[in-house]
Short mmCIF file of C-alpha atoms in Angstrom, two decimals:
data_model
loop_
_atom_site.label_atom_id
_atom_site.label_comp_id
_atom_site.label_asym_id
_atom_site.label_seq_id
_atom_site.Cartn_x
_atom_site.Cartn_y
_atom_site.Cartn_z
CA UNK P 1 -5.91 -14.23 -12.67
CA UNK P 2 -6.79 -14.11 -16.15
CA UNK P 3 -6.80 -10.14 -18.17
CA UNK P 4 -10.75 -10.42 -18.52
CA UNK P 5 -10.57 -9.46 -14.58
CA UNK P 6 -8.95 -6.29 -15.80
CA UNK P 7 -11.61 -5.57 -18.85
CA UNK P 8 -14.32 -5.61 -16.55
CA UNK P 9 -12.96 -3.20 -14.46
CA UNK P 10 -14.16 0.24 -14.52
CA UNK P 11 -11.76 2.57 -17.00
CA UNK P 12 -11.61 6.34 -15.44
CA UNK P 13 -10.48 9.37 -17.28
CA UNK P 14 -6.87 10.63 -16.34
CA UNK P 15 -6.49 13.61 -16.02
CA UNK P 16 -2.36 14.38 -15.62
CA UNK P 17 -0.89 17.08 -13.85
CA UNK P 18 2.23 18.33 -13.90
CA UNK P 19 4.66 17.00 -11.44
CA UNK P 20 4.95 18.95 -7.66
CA UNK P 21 7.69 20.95 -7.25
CA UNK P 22 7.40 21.02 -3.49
CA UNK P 23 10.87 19.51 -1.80
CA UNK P 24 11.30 15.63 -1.47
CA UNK P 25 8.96 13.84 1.50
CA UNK P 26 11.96 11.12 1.79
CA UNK P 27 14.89 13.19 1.91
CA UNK P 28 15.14 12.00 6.44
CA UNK P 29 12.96 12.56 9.44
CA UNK P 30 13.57 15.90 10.30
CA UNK P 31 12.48 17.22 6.69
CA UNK P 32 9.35 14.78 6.74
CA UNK P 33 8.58 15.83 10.66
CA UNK P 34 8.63 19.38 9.64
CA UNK P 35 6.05 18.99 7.29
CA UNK P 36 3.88 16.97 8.88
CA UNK P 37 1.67 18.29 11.58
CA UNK P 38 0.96 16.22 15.06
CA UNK P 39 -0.63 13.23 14.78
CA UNK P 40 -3.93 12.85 15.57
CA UNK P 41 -5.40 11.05 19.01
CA UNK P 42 -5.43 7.43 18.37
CA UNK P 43 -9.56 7.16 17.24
CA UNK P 44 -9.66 11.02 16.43
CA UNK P 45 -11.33 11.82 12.80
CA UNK P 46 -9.79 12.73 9.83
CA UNK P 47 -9.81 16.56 9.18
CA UNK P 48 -13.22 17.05 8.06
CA UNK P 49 -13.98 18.42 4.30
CA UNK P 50 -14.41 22.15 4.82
CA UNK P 51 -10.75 22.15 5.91
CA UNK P 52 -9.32 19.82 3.36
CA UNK P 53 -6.40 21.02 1.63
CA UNK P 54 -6.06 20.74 -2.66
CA UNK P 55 -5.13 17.82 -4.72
CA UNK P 56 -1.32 18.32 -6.02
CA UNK P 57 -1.72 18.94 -9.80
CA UNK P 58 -0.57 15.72 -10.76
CA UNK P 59 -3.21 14.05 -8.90
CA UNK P 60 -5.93 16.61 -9.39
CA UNK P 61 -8.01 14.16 -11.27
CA UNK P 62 -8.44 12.10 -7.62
CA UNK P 63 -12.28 12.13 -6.41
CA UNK P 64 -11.86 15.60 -4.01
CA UNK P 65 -14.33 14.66 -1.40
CA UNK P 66 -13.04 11.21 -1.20
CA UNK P 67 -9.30 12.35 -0.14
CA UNK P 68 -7.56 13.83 2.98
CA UNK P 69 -4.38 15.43 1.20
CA UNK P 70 -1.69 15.53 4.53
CA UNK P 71 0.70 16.77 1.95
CA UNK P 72 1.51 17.14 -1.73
CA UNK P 73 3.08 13.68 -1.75
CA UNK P 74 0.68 12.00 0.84
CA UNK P 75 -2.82 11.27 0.31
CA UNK P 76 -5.52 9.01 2.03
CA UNK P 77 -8.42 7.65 1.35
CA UNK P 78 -11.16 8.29 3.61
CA UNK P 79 -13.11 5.54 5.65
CA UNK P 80 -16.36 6.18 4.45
CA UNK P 81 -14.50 5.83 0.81
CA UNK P 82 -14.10 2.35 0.23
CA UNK P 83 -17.72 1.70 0.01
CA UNK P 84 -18.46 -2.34 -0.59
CA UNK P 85 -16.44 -3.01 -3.58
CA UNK P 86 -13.61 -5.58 -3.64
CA UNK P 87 -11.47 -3.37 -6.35
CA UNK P 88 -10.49 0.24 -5.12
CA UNK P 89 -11.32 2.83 -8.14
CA UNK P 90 -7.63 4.76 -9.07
CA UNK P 91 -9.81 7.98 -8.11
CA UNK P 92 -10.06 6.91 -4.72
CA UNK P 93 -6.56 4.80 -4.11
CA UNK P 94 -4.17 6.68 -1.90
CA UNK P 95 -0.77 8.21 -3.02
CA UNK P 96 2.11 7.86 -1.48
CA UNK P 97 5.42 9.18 -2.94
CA UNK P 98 8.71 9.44 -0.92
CA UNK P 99 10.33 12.00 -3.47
CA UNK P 100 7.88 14.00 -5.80
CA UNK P 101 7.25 12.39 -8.99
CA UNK P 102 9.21 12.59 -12.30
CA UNK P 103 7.70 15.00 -14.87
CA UNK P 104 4.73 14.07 -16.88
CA UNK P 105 6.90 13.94 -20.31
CA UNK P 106 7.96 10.14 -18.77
CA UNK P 107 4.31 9.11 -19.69
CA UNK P 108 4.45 10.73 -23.05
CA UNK P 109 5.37 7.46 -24.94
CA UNK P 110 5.35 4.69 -22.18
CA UNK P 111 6.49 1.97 -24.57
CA UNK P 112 9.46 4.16 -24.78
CA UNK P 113 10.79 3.96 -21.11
CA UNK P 114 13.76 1.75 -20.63
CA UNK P 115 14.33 -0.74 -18.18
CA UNK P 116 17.99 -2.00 -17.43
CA UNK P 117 18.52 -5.60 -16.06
CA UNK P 118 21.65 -6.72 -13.81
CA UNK P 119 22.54 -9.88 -11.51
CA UNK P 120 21.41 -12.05 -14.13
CA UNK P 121 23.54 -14.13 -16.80
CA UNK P 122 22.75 -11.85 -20.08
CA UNK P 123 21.94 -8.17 -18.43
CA UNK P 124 20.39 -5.98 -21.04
CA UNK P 125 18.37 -3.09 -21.41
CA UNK P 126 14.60 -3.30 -22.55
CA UNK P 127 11.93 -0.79 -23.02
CA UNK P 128 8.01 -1.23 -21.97
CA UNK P 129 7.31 -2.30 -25.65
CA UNK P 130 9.76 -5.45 -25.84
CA UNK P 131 8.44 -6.03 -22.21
CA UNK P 132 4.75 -5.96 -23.69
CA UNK P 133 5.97 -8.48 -26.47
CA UNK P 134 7.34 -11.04 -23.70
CA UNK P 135 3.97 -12.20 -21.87
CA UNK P 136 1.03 -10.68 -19.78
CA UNK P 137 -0.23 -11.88 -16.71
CA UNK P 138 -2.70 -9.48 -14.11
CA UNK P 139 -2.70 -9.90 -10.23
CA UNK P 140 -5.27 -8.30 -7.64
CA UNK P 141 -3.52 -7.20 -4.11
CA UNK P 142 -3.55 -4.69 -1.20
CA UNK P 143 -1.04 -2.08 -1.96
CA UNK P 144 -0.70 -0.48 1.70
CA UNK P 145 1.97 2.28 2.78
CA UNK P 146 4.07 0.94 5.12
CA UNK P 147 3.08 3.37 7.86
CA UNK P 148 -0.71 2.69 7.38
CA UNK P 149 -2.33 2.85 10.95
CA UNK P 150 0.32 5.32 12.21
CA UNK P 151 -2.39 6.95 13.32
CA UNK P 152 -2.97 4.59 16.03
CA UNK P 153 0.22 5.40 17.25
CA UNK P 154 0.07 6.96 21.10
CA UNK P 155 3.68 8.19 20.70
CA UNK P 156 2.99 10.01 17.44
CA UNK P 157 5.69 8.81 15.68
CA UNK P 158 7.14 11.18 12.83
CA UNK P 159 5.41 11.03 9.41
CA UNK P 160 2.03 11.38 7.75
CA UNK P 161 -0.78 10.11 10.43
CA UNK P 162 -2.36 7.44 8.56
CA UNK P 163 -5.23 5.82 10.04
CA UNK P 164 -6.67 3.41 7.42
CA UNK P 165 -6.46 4.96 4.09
CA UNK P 166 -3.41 4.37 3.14
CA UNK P 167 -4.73 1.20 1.34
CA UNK P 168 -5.95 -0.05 -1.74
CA UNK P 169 -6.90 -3.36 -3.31
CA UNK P 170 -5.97 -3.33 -7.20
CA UNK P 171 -5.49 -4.82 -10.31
CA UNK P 172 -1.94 -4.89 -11.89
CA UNK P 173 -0.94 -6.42 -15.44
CA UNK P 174 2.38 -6.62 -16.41
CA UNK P 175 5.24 -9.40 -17.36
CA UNK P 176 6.11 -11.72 -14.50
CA UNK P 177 9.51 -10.94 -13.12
CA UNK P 178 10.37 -15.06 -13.49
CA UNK P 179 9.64 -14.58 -16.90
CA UNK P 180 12.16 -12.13 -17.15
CA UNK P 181 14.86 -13.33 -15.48
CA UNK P 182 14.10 -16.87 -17.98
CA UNK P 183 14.64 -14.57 -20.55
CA UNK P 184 17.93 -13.31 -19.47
CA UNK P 185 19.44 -16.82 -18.47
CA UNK P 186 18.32 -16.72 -15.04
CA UNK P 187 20.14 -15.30 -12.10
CA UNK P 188 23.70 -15.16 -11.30
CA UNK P 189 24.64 -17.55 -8.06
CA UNK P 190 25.51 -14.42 -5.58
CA UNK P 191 21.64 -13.08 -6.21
CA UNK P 192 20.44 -13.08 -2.74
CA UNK P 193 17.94 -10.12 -3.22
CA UNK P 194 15.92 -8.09 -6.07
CA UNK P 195 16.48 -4.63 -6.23
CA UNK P 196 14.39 -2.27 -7.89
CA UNK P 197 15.74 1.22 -8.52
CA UNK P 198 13.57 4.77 -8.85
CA UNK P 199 13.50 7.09 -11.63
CA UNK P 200 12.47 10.04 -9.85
CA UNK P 201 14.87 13.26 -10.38
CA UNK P 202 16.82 13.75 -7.75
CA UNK P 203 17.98 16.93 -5.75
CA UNK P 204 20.98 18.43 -7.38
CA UNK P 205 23.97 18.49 -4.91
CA UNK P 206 23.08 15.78 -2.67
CA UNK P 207 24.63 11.97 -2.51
CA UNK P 208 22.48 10.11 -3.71
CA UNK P 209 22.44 7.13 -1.47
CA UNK P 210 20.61 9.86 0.54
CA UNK P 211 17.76 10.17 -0.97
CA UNK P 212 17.39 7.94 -4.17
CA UNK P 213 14.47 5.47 -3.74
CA UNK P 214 16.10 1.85 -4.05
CA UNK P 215 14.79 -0.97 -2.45
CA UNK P 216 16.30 -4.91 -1.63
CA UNK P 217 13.79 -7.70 -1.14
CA UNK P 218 14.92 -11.35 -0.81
CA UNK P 219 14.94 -12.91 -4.16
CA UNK P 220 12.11 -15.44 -3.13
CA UNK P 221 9.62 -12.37 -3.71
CA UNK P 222 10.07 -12.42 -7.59
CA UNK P 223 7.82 -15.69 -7.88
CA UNK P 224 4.59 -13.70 -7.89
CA UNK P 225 6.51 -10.42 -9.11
CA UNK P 226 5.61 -8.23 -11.71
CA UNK P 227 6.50 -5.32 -14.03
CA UNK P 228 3.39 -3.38 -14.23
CA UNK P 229 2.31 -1.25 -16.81
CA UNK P 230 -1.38 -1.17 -16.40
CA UNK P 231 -3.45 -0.36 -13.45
CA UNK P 232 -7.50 -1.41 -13.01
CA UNK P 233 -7.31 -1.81 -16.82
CA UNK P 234 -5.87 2.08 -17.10
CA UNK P 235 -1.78 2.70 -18.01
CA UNK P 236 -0.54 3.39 -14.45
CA UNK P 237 -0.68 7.46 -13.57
CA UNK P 238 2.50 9.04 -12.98
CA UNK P 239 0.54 9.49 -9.56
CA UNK P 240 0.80 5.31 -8.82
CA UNK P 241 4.42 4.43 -10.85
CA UNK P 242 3.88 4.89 -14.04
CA UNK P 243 5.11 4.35 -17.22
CA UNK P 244 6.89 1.18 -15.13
CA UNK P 245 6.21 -0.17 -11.67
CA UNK P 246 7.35 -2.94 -10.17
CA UNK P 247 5.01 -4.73 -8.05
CA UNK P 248 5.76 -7.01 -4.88
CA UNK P 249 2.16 -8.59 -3.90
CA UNK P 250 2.27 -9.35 0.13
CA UNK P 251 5.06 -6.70 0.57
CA UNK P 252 4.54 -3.20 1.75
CA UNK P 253 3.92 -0.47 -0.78
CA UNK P 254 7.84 1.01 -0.62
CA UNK P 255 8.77 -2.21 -1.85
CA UNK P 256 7.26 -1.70 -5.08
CA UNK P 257 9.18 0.63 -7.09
CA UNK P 258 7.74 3.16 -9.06
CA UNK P 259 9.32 4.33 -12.10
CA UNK P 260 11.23 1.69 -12.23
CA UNK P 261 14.55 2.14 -14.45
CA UNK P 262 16.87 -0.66 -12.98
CA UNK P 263 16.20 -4.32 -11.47
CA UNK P 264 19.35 -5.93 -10.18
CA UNK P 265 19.79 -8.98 -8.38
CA UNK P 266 22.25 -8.45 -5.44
CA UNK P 267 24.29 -10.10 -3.40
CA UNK P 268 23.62 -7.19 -0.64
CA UNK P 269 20.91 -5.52 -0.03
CA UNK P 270 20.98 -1.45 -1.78
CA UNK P 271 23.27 0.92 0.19
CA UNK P 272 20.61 3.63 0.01
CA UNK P 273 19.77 5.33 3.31
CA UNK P 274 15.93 3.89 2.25
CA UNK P 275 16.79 0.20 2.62
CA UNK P 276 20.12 0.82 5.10
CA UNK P 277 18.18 3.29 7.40
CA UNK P 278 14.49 3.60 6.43
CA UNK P 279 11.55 1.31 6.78
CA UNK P 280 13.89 -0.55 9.67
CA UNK P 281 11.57 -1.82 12.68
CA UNK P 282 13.77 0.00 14.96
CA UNK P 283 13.07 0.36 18.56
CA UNK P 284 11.10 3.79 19.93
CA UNK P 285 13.32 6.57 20.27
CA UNK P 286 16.23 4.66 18.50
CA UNK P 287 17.04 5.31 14.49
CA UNK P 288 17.03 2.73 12.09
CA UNK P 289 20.23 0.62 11.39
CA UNK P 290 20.92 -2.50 9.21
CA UNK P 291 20.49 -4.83 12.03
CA UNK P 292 17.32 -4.19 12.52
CA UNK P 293 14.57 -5.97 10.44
CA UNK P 294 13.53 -4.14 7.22
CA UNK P 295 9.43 -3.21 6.59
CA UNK P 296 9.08 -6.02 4.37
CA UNK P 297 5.76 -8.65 4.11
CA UNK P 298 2.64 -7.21 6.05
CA UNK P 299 0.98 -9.22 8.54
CA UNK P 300 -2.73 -10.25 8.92
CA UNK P 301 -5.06 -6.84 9.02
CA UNK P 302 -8.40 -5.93 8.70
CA UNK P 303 -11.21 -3.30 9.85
CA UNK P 304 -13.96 -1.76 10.01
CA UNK P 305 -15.64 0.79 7.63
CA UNK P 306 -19.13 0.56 8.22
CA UNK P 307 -21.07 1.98 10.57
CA UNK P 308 -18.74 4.74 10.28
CA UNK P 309 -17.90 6.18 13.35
CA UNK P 310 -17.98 9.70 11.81
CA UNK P 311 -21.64 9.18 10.79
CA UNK P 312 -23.85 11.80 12.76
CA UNK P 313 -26.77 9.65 12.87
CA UNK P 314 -26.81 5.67 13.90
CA UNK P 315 -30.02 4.41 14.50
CA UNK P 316 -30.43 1.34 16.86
CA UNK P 317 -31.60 -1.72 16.00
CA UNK P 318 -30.34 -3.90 13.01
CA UNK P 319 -26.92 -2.63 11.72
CA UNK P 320 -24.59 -4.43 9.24
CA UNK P 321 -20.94 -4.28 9.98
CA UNK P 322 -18.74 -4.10 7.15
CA UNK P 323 -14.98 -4.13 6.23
CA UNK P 324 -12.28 -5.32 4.54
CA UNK P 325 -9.53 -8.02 5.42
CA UNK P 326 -6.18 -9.45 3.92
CA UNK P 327 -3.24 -12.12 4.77
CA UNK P 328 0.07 -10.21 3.31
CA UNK P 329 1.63 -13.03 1.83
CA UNK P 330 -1.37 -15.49 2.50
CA UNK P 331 -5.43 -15.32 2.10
CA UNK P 332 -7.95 -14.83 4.06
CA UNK P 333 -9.79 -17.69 5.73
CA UNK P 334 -12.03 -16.22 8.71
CA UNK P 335 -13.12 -12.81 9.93
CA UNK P 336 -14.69 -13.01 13.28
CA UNK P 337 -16.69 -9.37 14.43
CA UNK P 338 -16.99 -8.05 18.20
CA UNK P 339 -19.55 -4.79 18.92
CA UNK P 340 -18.08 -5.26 22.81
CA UNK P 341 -14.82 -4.49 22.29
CA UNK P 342 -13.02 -8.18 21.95
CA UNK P 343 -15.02 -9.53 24.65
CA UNK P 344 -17.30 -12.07 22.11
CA UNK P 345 -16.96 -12.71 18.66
CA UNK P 346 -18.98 -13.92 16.11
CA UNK P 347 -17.83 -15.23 13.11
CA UNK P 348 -18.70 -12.67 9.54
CA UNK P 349 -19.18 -13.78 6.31
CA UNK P 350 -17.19 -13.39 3.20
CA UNK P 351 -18.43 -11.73 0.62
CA UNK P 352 -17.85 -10.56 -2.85
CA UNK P 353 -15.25 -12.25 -5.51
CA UNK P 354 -12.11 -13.79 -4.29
CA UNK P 355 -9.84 -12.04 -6.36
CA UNK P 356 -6.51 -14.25 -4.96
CA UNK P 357 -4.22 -14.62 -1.96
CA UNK P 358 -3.21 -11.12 -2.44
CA UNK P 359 -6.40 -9.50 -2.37
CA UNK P 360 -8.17 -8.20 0.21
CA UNK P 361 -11.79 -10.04 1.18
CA UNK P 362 -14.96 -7.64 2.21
CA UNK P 363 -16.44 -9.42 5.00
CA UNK P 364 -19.93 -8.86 6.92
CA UNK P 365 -21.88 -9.49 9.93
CA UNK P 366 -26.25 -8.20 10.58
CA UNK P 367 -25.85 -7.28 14.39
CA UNK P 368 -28.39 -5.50 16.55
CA UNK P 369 -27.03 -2.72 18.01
CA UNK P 370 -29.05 -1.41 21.69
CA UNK P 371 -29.19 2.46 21.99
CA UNK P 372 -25.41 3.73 23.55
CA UNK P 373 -21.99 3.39 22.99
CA UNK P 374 -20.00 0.38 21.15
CA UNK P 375 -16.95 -0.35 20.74
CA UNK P 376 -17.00 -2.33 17.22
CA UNK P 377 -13.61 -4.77 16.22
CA UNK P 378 -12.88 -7.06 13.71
CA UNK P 379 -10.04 -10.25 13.61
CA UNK P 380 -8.35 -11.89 10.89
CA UNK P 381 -7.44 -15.52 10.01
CA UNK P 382 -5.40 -16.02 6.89
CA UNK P 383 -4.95 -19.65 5.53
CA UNK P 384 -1.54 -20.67 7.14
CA UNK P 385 -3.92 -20.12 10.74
CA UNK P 386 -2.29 -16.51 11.45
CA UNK P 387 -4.29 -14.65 13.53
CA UNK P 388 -4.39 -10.84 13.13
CA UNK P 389 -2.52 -9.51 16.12
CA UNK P 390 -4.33 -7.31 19.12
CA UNK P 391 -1.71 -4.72 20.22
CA UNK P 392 0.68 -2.81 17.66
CA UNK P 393 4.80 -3.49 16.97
CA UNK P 394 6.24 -0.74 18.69
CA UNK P 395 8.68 0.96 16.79
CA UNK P 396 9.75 4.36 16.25
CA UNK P 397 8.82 4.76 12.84
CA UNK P 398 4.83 3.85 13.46
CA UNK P 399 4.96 0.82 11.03
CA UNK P 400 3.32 -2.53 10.04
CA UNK P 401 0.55 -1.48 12.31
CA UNK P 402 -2.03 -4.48 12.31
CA UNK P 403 -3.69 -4.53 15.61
CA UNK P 404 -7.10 -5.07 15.66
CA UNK P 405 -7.26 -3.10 18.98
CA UNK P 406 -5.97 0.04 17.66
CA UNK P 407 -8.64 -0.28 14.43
CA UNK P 408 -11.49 -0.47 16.31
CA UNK P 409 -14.39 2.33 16.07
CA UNK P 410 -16.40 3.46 18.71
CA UNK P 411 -20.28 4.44 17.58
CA UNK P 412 -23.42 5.62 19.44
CA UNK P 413 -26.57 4.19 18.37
CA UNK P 414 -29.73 6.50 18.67
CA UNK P 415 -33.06 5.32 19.59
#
């Protein structure tokens, strides 16, 4: 996607805060399950307005009233956000940090930050400038916490309750990660995964395999890579990764490391209790081991946003049913709509820009909607014939939840 994408995007005014001071959100379970309350019923509403807690200073320049702050380092978007744009405005994207971010003096010069590159034939150090003066290339995707649609969950699983918010589609530019690794006389033969490495402070007396945010991906995932330094045409907020992010379209959001300061290329995958413990689809009730598989690539996903089923008033009669839809790793080639449930389907329309096999596509279908109760659902296609799956993964950490079951929304049309 060429950078004119980015230049017609709309620029917003940041506003940084300082950095929270509240203790880490990834430091295990038990501290993240003690902060978090009880997840809600599986279709219960977010907490409405009235209650909502503040924006952490260093996202206080988020739209208020378009936010459900869970916690100082977790932040969703709400439904009736996302409106009928294909791009999600940086005052609206979620935040989601597993350790609170680095101070705001990190975004002071940007150009500045250094980057150190290992596994490869000639490792070096660069900073954001000399990566600036190697290339440019932008790329729209869905950046989704891995535990969006926790929510859904019947077990509750520990961890911030996400329904659908925990999503965004974006705009990144930044220097290909291939180009890179050309640069420094491509990989060394063990490489079997990249391995991005957080600059976030950590916790003074702790080891810090424990709680340092360091993620392995298989090495295939650098193709479409990038290190970002520019958001929707903005330099990334320390909110969202900045000065340096690396970005791993298809993959779940912990895969793409914010502030990032190293990028090896291993031969195993990082000993941190993140990639060793977290983010592992392990059985419910069991913890998460290396055996398991790691929250990598998302699957097929989409739902619904309009008619929102927190809307007071729904009149009945013609009603357009709106919402958004992505592959992971592929694109989108059919959304089919049912206002019974899953019983029949008809087939939506695509609408809006096709912003690449990353991105998500805003699909719509006119319906007529009789006076009562509906049960309104949406299924995905991507282009390799995938269909979006009806009932969740059970696991114990509530991820990689893509059922179009547990998305759907229940309205009651008024005559």
């Amino acid at each position: 996607m060429r950078s004119s994408l980015i230049e017609s995007a709309a620029r917003r005014r940041l506003l940084a805060g300082g950095a929270s001071a509240l203790a880490a959100a990834g430091l295990g379970r038990a501290a993240l399950a003690a902060e978090q309350k009880a997840a809600p019923a599986a279709a219960a509403p977010p907490t409405p307005a009235s209650a909502a807690k503040p924006l952490p200073a260093y996202a206080a320049w988020k739209q208020p009233d378009a936010m459900i702050v869970h916690s100082a380092n977790t932040i969703e978007t709400r439904r009736e956000a996302f409106g009928s744009g294909v791009v999600t405005p940086l005052r609206q994207l979620y935040v989601r940090n597993n350790l609170p971010p680095p101070d705001e003096s990190i975004v002071a010069d940007r150009d500045a930050w250094v980057l150190e590159i290992a596994g490869v034939a000639k490792p070096m150090s660069l900073s954001v400038g000399q990566l600036k003066s190697m290339g440019l290339q932008t790329l729209a995707m869905v950046l989704q916490c891995s535990g969006n649609g926790r929510g859904y969950f019947p077990n509750k699983p520990s961890g911030t309750p996400w329904q659908v918010g925990a999503a965004g589609c974006v705009i990144w530019s930044g220097l290909p990660v291939s180009v890179l690794v050309e640069h420094c006389g491509g990989l060394e033969a063990a490489a079997v995964y990249m391995t991005g490495t957080g600059g976030e402070k950590l916790p003074d007396g702790l080891d810090p395999n424990m709680v340092m945010v360091e993620r392995s991906v298989p090495k295939e995932a650098m193709r479409d890579a990038l290190l970002a330094w520019e958001l929707n045409g903005e330099p990334i907020p320390l909110a969202h990764g900045g000065p340096l992010r690396l970005i791993v379209p298809g993959y779940t959001g912990v895969n793409s490391v914010k502030y990032i300061k190293r990028l090896a290329f291993t031969e195993k995958e990082s000993p941190a209790a993140i990639q060793q413990t977290g983010y592992r689809l392990a059985p419910p009730g069991q913890k998460g081991n290396p055996s398991q598989p790691s929250v990598w690539a998302m699957g097929v996903k989409s739902w619904i946003n309009t008619p929102n089923p927190a809307a007071s008033t729904l009149k009945a009669g013609r009603v357009v049913v709106q919402g958004v839809a992505f592959g992971g790793t592929n694109g989108i080639k059919q959304v089919e709509v049912s206002i019974d449930g899953g019983k029949n389907w008809q087939k939506a329309e695509l609408v809006g820009p096709d912003l690449g096999r990353y991105a998500w596509r805003q699909f719509a279908l006119p319906v007529e909607l009789a006076a009562g109760e509906h049960v309104l659902v949406s299924r995905a296609t991507d282009t390799e014939g995938r269909v979006q799956e009806e009932e969740r993964p059970q696991n114990s950490g509530g991820y990689i939840n893509s059922s179009w079951r547990d998305h759907a929304v229940t309205v009651v049309a008024k005559a």
